[in-house]
Coordinates of C-alpha atoms and ligand atoms in Angstrom, one line a residue:
X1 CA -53.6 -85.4 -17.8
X2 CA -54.2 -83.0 -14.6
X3 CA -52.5 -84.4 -11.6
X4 CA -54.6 -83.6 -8.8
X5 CA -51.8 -82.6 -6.7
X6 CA -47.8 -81.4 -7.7
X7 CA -45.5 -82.7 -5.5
X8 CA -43.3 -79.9 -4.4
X9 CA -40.2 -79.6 -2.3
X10 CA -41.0 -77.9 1.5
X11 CA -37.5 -78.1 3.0
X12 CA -34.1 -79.5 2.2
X13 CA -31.5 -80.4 4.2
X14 CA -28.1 -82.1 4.7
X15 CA -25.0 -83.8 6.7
X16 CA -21.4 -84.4 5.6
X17 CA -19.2 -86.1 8.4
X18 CA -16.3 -83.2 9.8
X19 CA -13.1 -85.6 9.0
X20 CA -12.0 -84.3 5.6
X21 CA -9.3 -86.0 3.6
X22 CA -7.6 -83.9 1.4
X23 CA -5.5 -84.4 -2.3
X24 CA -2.3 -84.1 -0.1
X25 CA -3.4 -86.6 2.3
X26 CA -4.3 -89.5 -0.7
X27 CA -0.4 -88.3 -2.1
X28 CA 0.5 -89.7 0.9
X29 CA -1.3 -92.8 0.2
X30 CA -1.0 -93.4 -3.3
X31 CA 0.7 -92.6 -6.5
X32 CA -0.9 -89.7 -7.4
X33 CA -0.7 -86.0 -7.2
X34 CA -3.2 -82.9 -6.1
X35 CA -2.2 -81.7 -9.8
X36 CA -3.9 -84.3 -11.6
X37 CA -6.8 -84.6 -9.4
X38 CA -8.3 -81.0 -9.7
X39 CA -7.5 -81.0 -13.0
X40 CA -9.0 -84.5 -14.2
X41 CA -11.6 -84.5 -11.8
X42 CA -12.2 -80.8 -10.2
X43 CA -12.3 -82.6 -6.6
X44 CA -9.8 -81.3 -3.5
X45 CA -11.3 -82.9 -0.5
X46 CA -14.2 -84.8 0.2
X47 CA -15.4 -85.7 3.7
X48 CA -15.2 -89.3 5.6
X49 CA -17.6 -91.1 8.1
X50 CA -16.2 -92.3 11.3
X51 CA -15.8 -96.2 10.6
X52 CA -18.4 -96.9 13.9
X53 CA -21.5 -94.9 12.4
X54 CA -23.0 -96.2 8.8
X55 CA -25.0 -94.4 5.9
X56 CA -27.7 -94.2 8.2
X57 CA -26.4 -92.0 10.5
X58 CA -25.6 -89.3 8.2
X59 CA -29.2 -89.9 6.5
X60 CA -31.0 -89.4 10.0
X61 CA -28.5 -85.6 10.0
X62 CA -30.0 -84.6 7.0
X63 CA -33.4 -85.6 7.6
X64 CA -33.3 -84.0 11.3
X65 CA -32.1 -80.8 9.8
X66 CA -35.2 -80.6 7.7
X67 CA -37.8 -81.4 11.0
X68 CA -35.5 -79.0 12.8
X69 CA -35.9 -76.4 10.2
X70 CA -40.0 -76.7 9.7
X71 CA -40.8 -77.3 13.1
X72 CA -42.5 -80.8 12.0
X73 CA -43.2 -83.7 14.2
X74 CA -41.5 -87.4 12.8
X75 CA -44.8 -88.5 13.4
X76 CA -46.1 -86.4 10.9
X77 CA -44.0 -88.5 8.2
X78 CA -45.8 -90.3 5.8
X79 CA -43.1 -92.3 4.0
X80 CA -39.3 -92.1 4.0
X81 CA -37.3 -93.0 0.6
X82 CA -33.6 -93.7 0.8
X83 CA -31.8 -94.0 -2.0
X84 CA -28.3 -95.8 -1.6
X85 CA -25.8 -98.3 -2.6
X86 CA -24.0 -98.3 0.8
X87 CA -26.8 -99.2 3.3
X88 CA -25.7 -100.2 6.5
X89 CA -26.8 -103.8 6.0
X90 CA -28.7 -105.0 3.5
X91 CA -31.9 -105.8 5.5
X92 CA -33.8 -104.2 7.2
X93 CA -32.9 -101.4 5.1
X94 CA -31.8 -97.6 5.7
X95 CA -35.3 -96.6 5.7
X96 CA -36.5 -98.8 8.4
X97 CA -33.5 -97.5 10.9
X98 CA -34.1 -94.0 9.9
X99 CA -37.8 -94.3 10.4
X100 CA -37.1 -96.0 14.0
X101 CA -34.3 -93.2 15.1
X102 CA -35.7 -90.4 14.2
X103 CA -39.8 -91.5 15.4
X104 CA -41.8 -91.4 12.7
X105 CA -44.2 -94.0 13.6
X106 CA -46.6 -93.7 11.1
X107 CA -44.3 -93.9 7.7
X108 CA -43.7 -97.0 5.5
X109 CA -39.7 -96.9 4.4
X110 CA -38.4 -98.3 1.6
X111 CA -34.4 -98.2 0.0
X112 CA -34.2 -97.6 -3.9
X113 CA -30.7 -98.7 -5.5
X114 CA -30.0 -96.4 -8.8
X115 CA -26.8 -95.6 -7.6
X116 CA -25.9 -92.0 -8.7
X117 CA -28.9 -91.3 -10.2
X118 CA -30.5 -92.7 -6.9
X119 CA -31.9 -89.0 -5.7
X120 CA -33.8 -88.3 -8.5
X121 CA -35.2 -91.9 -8.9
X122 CA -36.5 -91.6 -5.6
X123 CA -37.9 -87.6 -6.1
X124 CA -39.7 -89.0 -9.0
X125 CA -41.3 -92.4 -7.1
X126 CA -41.7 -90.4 -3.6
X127 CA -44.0 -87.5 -5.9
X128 CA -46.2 -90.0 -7.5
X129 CA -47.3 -90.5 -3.8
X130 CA -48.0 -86.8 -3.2
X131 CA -49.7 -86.2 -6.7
X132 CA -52.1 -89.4 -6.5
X133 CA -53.6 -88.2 -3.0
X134 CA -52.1 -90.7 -0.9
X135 CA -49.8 -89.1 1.4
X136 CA -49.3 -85.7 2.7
X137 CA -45.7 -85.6 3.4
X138 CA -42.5 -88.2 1.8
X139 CA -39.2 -87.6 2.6
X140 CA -36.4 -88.8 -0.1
X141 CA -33.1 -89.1 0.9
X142 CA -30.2 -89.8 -1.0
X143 CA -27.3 -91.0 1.5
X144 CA -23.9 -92.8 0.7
X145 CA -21.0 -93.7 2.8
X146 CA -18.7 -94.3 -0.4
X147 CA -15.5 -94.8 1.8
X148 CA -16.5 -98.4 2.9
X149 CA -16.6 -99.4 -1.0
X150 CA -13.5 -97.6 -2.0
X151 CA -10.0 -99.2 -1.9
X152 CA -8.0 -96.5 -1.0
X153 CA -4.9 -98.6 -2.4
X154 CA -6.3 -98.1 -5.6
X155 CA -5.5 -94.2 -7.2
X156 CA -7.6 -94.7 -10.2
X157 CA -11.1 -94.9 -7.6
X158 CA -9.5 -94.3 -4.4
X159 CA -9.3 -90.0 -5.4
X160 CA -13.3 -90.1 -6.7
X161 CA -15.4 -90.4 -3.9
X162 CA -16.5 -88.9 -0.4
X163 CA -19.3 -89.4 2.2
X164 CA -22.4 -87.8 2.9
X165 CA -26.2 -87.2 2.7
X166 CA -29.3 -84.9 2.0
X167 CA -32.8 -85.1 1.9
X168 CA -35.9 -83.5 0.8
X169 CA -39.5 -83.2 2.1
X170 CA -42.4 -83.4 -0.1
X171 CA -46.0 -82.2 0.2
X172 CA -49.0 -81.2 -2.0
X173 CA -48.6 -77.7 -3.3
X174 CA -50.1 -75.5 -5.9
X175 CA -50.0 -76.5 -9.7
X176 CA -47.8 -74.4 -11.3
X177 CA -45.3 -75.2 -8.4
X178 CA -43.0 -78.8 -7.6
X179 CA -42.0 -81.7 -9.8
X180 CA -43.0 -80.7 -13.5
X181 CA -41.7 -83.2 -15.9
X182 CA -39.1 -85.7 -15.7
X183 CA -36.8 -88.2 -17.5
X184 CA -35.6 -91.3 -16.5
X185 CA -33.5 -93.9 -18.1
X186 CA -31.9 -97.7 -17.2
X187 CA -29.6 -100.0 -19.1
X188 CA -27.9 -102.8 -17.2
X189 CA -25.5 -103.2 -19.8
X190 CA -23.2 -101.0 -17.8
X191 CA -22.2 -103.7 -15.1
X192 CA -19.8 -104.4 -17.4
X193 CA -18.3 -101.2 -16.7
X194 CA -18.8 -99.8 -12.7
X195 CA -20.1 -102.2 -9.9
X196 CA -19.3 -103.7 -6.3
X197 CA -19.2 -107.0 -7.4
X198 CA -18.6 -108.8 -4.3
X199 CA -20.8 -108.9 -1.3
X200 CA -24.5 -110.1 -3.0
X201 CA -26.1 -113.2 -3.9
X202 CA -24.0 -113.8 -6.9
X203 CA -20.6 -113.7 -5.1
X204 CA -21.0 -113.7 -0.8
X205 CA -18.2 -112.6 1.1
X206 CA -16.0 -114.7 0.9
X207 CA -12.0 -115.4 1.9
X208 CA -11.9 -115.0 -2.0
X209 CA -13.4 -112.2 -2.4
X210 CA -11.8 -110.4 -0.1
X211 CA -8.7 -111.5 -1.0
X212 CA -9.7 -110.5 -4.5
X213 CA -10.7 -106.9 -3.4
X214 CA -14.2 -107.7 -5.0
X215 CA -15.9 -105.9 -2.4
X216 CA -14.3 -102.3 -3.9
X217 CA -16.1 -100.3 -6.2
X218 CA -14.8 -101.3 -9.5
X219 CA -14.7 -98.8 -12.6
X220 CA -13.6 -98.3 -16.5
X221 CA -13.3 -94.6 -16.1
X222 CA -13.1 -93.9 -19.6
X223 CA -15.9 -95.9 -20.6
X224 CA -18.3 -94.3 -17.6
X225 CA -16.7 -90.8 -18.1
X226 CA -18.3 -91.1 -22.4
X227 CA -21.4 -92.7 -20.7
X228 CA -21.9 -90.0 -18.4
X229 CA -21.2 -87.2 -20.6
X230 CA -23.1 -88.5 -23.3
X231 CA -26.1 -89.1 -21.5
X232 CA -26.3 -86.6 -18.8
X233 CA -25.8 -83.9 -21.6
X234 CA -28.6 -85.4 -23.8
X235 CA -31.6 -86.0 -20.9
X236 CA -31.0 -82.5 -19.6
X237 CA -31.3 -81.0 -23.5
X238 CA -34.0 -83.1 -24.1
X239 CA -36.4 -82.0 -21.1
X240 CA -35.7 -77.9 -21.6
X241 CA -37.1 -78.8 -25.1
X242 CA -40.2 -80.6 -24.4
X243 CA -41.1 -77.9 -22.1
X244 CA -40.3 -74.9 -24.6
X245 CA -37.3 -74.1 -22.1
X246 CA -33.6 -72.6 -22.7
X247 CA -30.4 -73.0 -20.6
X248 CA -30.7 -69.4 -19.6
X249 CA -34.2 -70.1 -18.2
X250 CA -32.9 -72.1 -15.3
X251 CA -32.0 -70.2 -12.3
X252 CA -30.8 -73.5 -10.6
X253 CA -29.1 -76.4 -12.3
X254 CA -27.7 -79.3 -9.9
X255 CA -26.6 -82.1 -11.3
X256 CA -24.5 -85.1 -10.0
X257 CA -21.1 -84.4 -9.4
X258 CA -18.9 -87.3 -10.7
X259 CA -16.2 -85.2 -12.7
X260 CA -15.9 -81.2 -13.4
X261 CA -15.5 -82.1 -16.6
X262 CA -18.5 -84.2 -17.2
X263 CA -20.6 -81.4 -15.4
X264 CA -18.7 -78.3 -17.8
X265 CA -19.5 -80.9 -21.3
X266 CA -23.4 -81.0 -20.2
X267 CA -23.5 -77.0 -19.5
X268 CA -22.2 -76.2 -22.9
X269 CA -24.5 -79.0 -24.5
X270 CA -27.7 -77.2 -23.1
X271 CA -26.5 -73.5 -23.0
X272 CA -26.7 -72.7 -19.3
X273 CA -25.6 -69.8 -17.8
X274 CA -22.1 -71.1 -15.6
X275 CA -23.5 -69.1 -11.9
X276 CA -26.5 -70.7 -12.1
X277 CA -24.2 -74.5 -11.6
X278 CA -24.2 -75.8 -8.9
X279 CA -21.1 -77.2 -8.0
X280 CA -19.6 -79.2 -4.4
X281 CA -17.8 -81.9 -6.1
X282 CA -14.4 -79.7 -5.0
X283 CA -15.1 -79.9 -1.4
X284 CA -17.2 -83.5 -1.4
X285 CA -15.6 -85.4 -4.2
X286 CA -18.8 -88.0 -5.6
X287 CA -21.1 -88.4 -2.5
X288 CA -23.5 -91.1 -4.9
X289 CA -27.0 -90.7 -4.8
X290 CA -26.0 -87.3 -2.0
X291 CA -24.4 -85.0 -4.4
X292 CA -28.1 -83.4 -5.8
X293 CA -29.8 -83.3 -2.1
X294 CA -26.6 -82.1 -0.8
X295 CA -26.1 -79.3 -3.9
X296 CA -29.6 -78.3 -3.4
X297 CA -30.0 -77.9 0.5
X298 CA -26.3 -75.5 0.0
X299 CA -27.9 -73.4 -2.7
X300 CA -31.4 -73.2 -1.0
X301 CA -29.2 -72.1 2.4
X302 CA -27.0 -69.2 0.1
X303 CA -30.5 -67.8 -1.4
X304 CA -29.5 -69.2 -4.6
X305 CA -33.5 -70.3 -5.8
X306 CA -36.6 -68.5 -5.0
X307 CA -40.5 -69.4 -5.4
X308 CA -41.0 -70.0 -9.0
X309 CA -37.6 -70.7 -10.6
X310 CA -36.9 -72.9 -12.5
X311 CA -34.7 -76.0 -11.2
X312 CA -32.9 -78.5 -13.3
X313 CA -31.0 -82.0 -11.6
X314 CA -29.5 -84.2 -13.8
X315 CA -27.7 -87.7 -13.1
X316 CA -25.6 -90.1 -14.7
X317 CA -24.2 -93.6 -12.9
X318 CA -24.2 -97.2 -12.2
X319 CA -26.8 -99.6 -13.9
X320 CA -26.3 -97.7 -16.2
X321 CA -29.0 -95.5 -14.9
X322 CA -29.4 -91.8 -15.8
X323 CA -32.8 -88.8 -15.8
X324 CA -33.2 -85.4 -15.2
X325 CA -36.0 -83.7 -13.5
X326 CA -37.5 -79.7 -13.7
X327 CA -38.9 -78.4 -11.1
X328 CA -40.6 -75.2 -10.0
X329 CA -39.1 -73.8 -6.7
X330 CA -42.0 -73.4 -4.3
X331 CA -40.5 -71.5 -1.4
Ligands
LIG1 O1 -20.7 -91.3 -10.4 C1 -20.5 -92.6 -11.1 C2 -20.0 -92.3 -12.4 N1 -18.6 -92.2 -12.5 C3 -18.1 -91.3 -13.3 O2 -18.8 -90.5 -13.9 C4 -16.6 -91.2 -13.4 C5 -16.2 -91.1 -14.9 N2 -14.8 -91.2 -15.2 C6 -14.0 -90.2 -14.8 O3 -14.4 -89.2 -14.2 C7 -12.6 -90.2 -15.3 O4 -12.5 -91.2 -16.3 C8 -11.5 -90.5 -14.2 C9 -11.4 -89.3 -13.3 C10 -11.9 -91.7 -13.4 C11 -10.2 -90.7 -14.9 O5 -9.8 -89.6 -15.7 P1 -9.3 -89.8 -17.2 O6 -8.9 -88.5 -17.7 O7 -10.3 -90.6 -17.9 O8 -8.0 -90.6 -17.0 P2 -7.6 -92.0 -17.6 O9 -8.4 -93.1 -16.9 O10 -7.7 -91.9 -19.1 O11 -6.1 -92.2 -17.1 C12 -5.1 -91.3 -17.6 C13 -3.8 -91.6 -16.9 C14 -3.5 -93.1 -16.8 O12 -2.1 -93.3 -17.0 P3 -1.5 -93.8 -18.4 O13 -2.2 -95.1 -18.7 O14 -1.9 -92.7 -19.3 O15 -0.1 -93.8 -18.1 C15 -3.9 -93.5 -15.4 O16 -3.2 -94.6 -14.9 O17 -3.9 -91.2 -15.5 C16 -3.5 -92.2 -14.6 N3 -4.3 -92.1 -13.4 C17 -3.8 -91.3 -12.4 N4 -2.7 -90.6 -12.2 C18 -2.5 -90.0 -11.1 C19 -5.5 -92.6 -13.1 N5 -5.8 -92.2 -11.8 C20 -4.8 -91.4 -11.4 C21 -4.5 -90.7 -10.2 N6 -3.4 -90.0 -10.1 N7 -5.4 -90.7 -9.2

């Protein structure tokens, strides 16, 4: 069916806090070593957020660097997505305190949990808004502060994850441009194997649950590690075919960065060329739903996509959720 309008990205931006904490500084903490965390995971710092400022704050960054960049007024906003499992409370959520800080008085703001595969969850939801008429401009954010779920007593989670945020703006653009097809999976099966368990209905804080470090994210690395590679491998294979596409095709691919490994098993799997990767996870570690937005706003800054290239994000993570979206570079 002809949409009447493609969504298409206008502007990217993003915010990782300054404080990094580096592979020596965790050998310090725990028993582990900066040997077998670049080589199991490909990470050697990611960044932290001050304990006083929330997922919100770094959101808001990202999102200013985008109004910044365009020139736009907040009030020109017409919805705001953020897409996180860290919100700084869980009501009202992100959305509402970004859409108050930064002014945008006439967007609606919602959160969307999807964990890693948050960001592209929220691209696909935010462009339905953009290709039905509705609204004119949607920004989607993907934003975690993972630090305030990690126990950094804990060396098999404590090396895996980082903070930080980027966003996207959406608006109406030309048909062969923006969001062309997209893939997007769920199966809650995998609580079994990565969740916070702590901290919701089912379990409130509690003296127990602290006590019981339930509030942490817990993981079965192996188990997540054949999920993800599996699975991210297999949606990004499967949408180059349905649209008569090879690896070397795609001038941009970002996909979530939970492990180097997991990123280097779906490359082979679909064939792409290895300098059109995008890759941060050795300076950011697993950011959550902020590793795409994040990849894409540093590639778009180096020159790395122009108008009309192909662009392929893929995601794998907790639910278990996992997609992939192509897009068509518009600027
Ligand atoms: O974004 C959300 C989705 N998350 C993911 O996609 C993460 C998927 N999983 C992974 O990336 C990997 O499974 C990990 C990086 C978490 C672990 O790597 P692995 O190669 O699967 O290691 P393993 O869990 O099989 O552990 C191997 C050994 C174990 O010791 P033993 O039992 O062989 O004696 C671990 O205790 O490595 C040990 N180990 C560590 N050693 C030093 C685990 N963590 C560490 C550590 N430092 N930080």
């Amino acid at each position: 069916m002809e949409k009447p309008f493609t969504a298409t990205i206008t502007g990217v931006g993003h915010y990782v806090p300054e404080r990094r904490l580096t592979n020596a500084d965790l050998e310090k903490m725990v028993d582990t070593s900066d040997e077998w965390i670049t080589s199991r995971t490909g990470i050697e710092e990611r960044r932290i957020l001050g304990e006083e400022l929330g997922t919100s704050y770094m959101a808001l960054k990202s999102l200013e660097s985008i109004l910044h960049a365009k020139g736009l007024n907040a009030r020109d906003l017409d919805l705001i997505i953020v897409a996180t499992i860290t919100p700084d409370m869980f009501f009202p959520s992100t959305a509402c305190l970004v859409q108050d800080e930064i002014g945008a008085t006439k967007a609606w703001a919602f959160d969307l949990s999807a964990a890693c595969s948050g960001f592209v969850y929220a691209l696909v939801v935010g462009a339905q808004f953009i290709e039905t008429g509705v609204h004119k401009r949607v920004v989607v954010i993907g934003a975690d502060k993972m630090s305030c779920i990690t126990d950094y007593a804990d060396r098999e989670t404590c090396v895996l994850f980082g903070d930080g945020a980027g966003a996207v703006l959406l608006e109406p653009g030309e048909p062969s441009l923006g969001l062309k097809d997209f893939i997007l999976h769920a199966d809650g099966s995998g609580v079994a194997y990565l969740r916070q368990p702590a901290g919701g209905s089912l379990h409130p804080a509690s003296r127990k649950t602290v006590e019981k470090k339930m509030h942490y994210v817990y993981q079965d690395g192996r188990e997540v590690f054949k999920f993800a590679v599996s699975k991210m491998a297999e949606v990004s294979a499967q949408i180059l075919e349905r649209n008569g596409l090879v690896g070397k095709d795609i001038a941009l691919f970002v996909p979530h960065q939970a492990n180097k490994r997991i990123i280097d098993a779906c490359v082979k799997r679909t064939d792409l060329p290895k300098d059109r990767v995008v890759l941060n996870i050795d300076r950011y570690a697993n950011t959550s739903a902020a590793t795409i937005p994040i990849g894409l706003s540093e590639a778009a800054e180096q020159g790395r996509v122009n108008r009309g290239d192909h662009v392929l994000l893929a995601s794998a993570g907790a639910g278990y959720t996992w997609g992939s979206a192509l897009l068509t570079w518009a600027y």
